[in-house]
mmCIF file of C-alpha atoms in Angstrom:
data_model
loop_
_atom_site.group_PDB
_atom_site.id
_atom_site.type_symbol
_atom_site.label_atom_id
_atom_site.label_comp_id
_atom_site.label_asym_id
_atom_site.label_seq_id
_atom_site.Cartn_x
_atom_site.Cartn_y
_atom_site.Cartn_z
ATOM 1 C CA UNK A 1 113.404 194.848 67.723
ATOM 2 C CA UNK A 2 111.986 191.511 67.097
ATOM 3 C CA UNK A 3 111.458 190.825 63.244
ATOM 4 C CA UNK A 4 109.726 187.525 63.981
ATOM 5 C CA UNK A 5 106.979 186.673 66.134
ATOM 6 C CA UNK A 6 105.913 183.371 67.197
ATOM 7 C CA UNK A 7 102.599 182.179 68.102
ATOM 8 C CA UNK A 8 101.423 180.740 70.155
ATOM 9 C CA UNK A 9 103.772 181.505 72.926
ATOM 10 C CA UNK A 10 103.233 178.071 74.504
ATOM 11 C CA UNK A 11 101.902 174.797 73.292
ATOM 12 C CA UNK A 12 101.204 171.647 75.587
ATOM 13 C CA UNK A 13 99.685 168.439 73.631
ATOM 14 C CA UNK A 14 99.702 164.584 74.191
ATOM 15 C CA UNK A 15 102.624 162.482 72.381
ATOM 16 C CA UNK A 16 101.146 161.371 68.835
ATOM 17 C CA UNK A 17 99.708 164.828 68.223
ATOM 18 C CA UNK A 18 100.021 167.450 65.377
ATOM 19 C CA UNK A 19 101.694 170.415 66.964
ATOM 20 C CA UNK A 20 101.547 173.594 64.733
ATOM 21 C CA UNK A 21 103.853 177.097 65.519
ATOM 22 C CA UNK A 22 102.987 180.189 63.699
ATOM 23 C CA UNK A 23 105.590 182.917 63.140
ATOM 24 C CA UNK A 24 104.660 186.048 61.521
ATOM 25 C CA UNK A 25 107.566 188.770 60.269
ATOM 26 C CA UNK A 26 107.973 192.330 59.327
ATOM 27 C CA UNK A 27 110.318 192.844 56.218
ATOM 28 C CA UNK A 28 110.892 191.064 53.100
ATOM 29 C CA UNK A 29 113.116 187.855 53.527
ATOM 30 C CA UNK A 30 115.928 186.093 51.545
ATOM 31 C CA UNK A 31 114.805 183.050 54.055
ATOM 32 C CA UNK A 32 113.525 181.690 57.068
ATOM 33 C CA UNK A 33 114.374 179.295 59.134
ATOM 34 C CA UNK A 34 113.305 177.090 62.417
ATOM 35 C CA UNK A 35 115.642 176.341 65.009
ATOM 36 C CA UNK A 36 114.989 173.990 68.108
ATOM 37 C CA UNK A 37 116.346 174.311 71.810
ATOM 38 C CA UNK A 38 115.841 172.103 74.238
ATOM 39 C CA UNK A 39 116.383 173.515 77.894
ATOM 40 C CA UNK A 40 119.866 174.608 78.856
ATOM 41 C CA UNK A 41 121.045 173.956 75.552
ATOM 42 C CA UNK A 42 122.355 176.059 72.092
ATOM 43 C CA UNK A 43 119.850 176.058 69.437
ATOM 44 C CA UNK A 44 119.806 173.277 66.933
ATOM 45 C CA UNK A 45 118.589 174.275 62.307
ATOM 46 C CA UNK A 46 115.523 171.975 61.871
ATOM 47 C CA UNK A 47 114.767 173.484 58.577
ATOM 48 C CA UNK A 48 115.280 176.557 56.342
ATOM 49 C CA UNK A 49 112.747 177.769 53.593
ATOM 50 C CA UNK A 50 113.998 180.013 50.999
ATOM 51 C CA UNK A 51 111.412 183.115 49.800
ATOM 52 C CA UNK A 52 110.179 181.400 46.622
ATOM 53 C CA UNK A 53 109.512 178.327 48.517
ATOM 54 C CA UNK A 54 106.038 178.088 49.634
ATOM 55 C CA UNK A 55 106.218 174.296 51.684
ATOM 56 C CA UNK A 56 109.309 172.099 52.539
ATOM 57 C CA UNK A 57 109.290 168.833 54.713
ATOM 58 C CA UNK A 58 111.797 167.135 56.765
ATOM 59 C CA UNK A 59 111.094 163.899 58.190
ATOM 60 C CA UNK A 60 108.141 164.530 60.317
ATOM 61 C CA UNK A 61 108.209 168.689 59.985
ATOM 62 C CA UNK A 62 105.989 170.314 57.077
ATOM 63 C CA UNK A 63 106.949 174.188 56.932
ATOM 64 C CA UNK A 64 104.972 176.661 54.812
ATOM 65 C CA UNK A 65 106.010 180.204 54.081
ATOM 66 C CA UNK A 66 103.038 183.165 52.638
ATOM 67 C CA UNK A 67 104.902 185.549 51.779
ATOM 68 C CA UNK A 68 102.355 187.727 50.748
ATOM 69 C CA UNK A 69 100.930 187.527 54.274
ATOM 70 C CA UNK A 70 104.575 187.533 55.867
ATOM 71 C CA UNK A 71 104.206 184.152 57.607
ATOM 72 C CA UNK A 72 105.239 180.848 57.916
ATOM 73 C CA UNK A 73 104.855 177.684 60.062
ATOM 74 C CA UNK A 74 105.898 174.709 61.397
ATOM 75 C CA UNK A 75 103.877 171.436 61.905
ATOM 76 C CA UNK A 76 105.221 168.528 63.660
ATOM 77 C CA UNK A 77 103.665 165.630 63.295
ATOM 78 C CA UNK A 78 103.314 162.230 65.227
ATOM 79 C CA UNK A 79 105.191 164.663 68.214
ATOM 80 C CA UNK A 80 107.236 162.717 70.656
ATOM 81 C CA UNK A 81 107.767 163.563 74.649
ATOM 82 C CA UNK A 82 111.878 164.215 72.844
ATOM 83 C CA UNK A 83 109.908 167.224 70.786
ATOM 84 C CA UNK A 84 109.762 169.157 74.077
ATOM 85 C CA UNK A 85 111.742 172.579 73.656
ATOM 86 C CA UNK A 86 111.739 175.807 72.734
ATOM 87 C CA UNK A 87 110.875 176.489 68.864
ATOM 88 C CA UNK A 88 112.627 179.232 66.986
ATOM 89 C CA UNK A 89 111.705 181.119 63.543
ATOM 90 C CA UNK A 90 114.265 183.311 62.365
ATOM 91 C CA UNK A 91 114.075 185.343 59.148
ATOM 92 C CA UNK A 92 117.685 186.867 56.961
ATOM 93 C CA UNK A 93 116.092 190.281 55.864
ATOM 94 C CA UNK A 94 116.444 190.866 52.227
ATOM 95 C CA UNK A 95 118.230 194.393 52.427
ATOM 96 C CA UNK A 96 120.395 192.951 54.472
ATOM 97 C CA UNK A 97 123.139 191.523 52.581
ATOM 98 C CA UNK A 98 125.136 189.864 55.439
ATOM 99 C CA UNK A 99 122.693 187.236 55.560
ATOM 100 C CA UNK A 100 122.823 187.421 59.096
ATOM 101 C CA UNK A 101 119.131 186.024 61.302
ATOM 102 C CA UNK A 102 116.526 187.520 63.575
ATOM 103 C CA UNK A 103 114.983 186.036 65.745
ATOM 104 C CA UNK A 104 111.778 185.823 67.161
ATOM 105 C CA UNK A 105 111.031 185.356 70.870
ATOM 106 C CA UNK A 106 109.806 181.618 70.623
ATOM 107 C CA UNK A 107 107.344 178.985 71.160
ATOM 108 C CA UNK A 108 107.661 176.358 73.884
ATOM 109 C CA UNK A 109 106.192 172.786 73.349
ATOM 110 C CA UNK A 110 105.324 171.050 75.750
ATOM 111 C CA UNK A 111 104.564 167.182 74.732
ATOM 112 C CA UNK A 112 103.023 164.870 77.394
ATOM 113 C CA UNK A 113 103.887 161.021 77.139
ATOM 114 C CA UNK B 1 134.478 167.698 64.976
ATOM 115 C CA UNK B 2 133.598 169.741 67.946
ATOM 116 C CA UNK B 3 131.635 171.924 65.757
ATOM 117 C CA UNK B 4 131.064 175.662 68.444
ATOM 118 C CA UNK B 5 132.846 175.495 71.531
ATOM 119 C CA UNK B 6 132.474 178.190 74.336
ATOM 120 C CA UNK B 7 134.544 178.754 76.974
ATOM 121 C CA UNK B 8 133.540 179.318 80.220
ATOM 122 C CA UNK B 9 129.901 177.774 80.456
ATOM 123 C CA UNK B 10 129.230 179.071 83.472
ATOM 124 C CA UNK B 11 130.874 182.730 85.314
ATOM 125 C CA UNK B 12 129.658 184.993 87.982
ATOM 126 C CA UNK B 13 130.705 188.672 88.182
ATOM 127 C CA UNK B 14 130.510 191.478 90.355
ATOM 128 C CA UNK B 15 129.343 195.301 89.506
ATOM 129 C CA UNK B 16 132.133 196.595 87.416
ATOM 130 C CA UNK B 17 134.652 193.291 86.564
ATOM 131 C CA UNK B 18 135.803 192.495 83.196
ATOM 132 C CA UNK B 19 136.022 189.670 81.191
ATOM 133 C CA UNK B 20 136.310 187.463 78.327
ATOM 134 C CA UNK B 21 133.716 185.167 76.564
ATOM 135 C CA UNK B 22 135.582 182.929 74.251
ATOM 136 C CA UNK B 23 134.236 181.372 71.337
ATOM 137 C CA UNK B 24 136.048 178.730 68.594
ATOM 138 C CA UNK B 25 134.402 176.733 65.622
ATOM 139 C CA UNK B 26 136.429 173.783 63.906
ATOM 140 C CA UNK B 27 134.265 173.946 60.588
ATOM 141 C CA UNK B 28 136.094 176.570 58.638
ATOM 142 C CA UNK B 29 132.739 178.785 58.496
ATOM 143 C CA UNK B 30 133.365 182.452 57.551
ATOM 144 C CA UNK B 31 131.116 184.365 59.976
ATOM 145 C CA UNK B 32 130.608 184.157 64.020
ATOM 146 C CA UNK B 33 127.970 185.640 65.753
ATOM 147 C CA UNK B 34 127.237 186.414 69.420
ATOM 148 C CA UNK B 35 123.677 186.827 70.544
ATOM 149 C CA UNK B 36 122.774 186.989 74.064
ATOM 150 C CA UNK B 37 119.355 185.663 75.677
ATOM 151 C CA UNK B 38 117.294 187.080 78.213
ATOM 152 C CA UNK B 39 114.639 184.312 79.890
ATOM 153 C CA UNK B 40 111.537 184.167 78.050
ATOM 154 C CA UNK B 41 113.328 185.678 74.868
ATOM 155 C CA UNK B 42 114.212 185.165 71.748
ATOM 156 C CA UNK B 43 117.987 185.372 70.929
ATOM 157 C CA UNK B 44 119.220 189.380 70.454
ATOM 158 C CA UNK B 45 122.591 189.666 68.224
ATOM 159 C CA UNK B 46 125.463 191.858 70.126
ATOM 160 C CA UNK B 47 127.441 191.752 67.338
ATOM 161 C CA UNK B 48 128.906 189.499 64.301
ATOM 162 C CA UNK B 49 132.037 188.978 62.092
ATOM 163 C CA UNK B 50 130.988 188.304 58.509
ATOM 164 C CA UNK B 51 134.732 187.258 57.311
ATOM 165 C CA UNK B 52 138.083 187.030 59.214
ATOM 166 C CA UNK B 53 139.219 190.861 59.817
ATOM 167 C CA UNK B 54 135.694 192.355 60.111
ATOM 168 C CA UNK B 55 133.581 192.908 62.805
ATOM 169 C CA UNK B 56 129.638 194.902 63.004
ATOM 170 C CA UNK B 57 127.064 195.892 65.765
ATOM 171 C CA UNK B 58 124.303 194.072 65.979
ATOM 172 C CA UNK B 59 121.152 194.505 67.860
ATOM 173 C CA UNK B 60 122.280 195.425 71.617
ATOM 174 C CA UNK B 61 126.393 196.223 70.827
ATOM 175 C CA UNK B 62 126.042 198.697 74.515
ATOM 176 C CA UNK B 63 129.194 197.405 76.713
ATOM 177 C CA UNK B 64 130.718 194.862 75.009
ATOM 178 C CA UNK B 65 133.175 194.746 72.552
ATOM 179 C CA UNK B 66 134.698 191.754 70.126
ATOM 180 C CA UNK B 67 137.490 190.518 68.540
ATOM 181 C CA UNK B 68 138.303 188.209 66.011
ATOM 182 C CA UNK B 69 141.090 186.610 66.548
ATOM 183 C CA UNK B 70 141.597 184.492 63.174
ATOM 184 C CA UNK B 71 138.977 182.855 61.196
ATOM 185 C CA UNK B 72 138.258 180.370 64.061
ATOM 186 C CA UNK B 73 138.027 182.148 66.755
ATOM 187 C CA UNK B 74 135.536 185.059 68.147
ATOM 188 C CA UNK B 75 135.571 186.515 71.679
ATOM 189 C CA UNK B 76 133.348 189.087 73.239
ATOM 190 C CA UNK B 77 134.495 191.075 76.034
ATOM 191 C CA UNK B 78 132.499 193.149 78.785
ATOM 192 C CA UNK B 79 134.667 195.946 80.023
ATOM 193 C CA UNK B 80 132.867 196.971 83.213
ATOM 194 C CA UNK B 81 129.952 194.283 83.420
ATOM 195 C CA UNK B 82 127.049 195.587 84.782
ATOM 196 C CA UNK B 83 123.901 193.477 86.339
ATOM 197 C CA UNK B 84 121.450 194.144 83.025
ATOM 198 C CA UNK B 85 124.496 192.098 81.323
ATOM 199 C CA UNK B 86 123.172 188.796 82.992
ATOM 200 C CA UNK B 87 122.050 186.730 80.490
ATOM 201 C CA UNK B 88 122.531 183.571 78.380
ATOM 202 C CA UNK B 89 125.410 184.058 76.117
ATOM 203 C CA UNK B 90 125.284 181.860 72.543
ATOM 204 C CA UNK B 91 128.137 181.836 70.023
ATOM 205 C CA UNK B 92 127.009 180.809 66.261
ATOM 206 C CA UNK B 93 128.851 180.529 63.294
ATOM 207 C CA UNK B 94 127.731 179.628 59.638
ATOM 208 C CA UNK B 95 128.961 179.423 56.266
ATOM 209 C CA UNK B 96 128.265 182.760 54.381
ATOM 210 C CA UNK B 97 126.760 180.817 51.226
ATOM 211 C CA UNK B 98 124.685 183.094 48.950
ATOM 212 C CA UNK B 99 121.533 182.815 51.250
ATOM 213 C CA UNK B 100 122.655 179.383 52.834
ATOM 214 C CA UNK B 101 123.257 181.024 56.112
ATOM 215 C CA UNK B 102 122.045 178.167 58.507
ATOM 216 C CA UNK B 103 123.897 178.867 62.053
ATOM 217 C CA UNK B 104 125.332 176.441 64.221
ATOM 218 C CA UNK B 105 125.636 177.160 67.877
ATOM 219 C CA UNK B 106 127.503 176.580 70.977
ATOM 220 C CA UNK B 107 126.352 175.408 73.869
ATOM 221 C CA UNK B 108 126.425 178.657 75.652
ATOM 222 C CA UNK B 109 127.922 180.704 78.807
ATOM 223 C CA UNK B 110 125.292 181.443 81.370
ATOM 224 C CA UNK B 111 126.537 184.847 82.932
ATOM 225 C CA UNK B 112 125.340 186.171 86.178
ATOM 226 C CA UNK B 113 126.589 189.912 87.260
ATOM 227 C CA UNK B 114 126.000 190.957 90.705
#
């Protein structure tokens, strides 16, 4: 079963706008992390937040985690037509000590020039 | 570095063939994954090595089986493929860290079973 769950499922906006992806989870974490894929291709780590974080940036992505609400999400900002793709969050479980990832089913961005 | 390479990128099968996904990673990372993904999904793990000599189910282990080979390498094998085995196959691999456990991925083997 899915831990993570992204929302919304799809997101279309004009280049230079914000675009914000929700994901919302089910257990307690170790971390979570974002992963991009653009079409046809593996998926690319944008960013991991670790549970005691609450906000980390990267260039132009801002995530946040809540832990108390079991959510996180990623903002991209100033988005690019080269920001189109598929958007990942995947959490490690914090029982789980082989730190491996689930992940959730995805958001796909959709940024017009 | 080539980073994840996968080997074949693209295969078709028919009802009941066999065959051999094969996976390598160049950065000396101690745990492979295979995940497979269905369109419009997320990615579901089949199964994962956490070290060199161990192997684990993951998510959706049903009809396939791994091995791994040496700390580089990682195939996954499908026995007697059957047409809900048509998918997206992705490789991964990461460094097993504490909780650094940021995965890099391959490019992928897109399987169709007949």
């Amino acid at each position: 079963s899915q831990q993570g769950e992204e929302d919304p499922q799809a997101l279309s906006i004009q280049e230079g706008e914000n675009a914000t992806m929700n994901c919302s989870y089910k257990t307690s974490i170790n971390n979570l992390q974002w992963y991009r894929q653009n079409s046809g291709r593996g998926l690319v780590h944008l960013i991991l937040i670790r549970s005691n974080e609450r906000e980390k940036h990267s260039g132009r992505l801002r995530v946040t985690l809540d832990t108390s609400k079991k959510s996180s999400s990623l903002l991209i900002t100033a988005s690019r037509a080269a920001d189109t793709a598929s958007y990942f969050c995947a959490t490690a479980p914090l029982m789980d000590s082989s730190y491996k990832l689930i992940f959730g089913s995805g958001t796909r961005l959709l940024v017009r020039p | 570095n080539a980073g994840v390479t996968q080997t074949p990128k693209f295969q078709v099968l028919k009802t009941g063939q066999s065959m051999t996904l094969q996976c390598a990673q160049d950065m000396n990372h101690n745990s492979m994954y295979w995940y497979r993904q269905d369109p419009g999904m997320g990615l579901r793990l089949i199964y994962y090595s956490a070290s060199e000599g161990t192997t684990d189910k993951g998510e959706v282990p049903n009809g396939y089986n791994v091995s791994r080979l040496n700390k580089r390498e990682f195939s996954l094998r499908l026995e007697s493929a059957a047409p809900s085995q048509t998918s997206v196959y992705f490789c991964a691999s990461s460094v097993w860290v504490g909780s650094n456990n940021e995965q890099f991925f391959g490019p992928g083997t897109r399987l169709t079973v007949l």
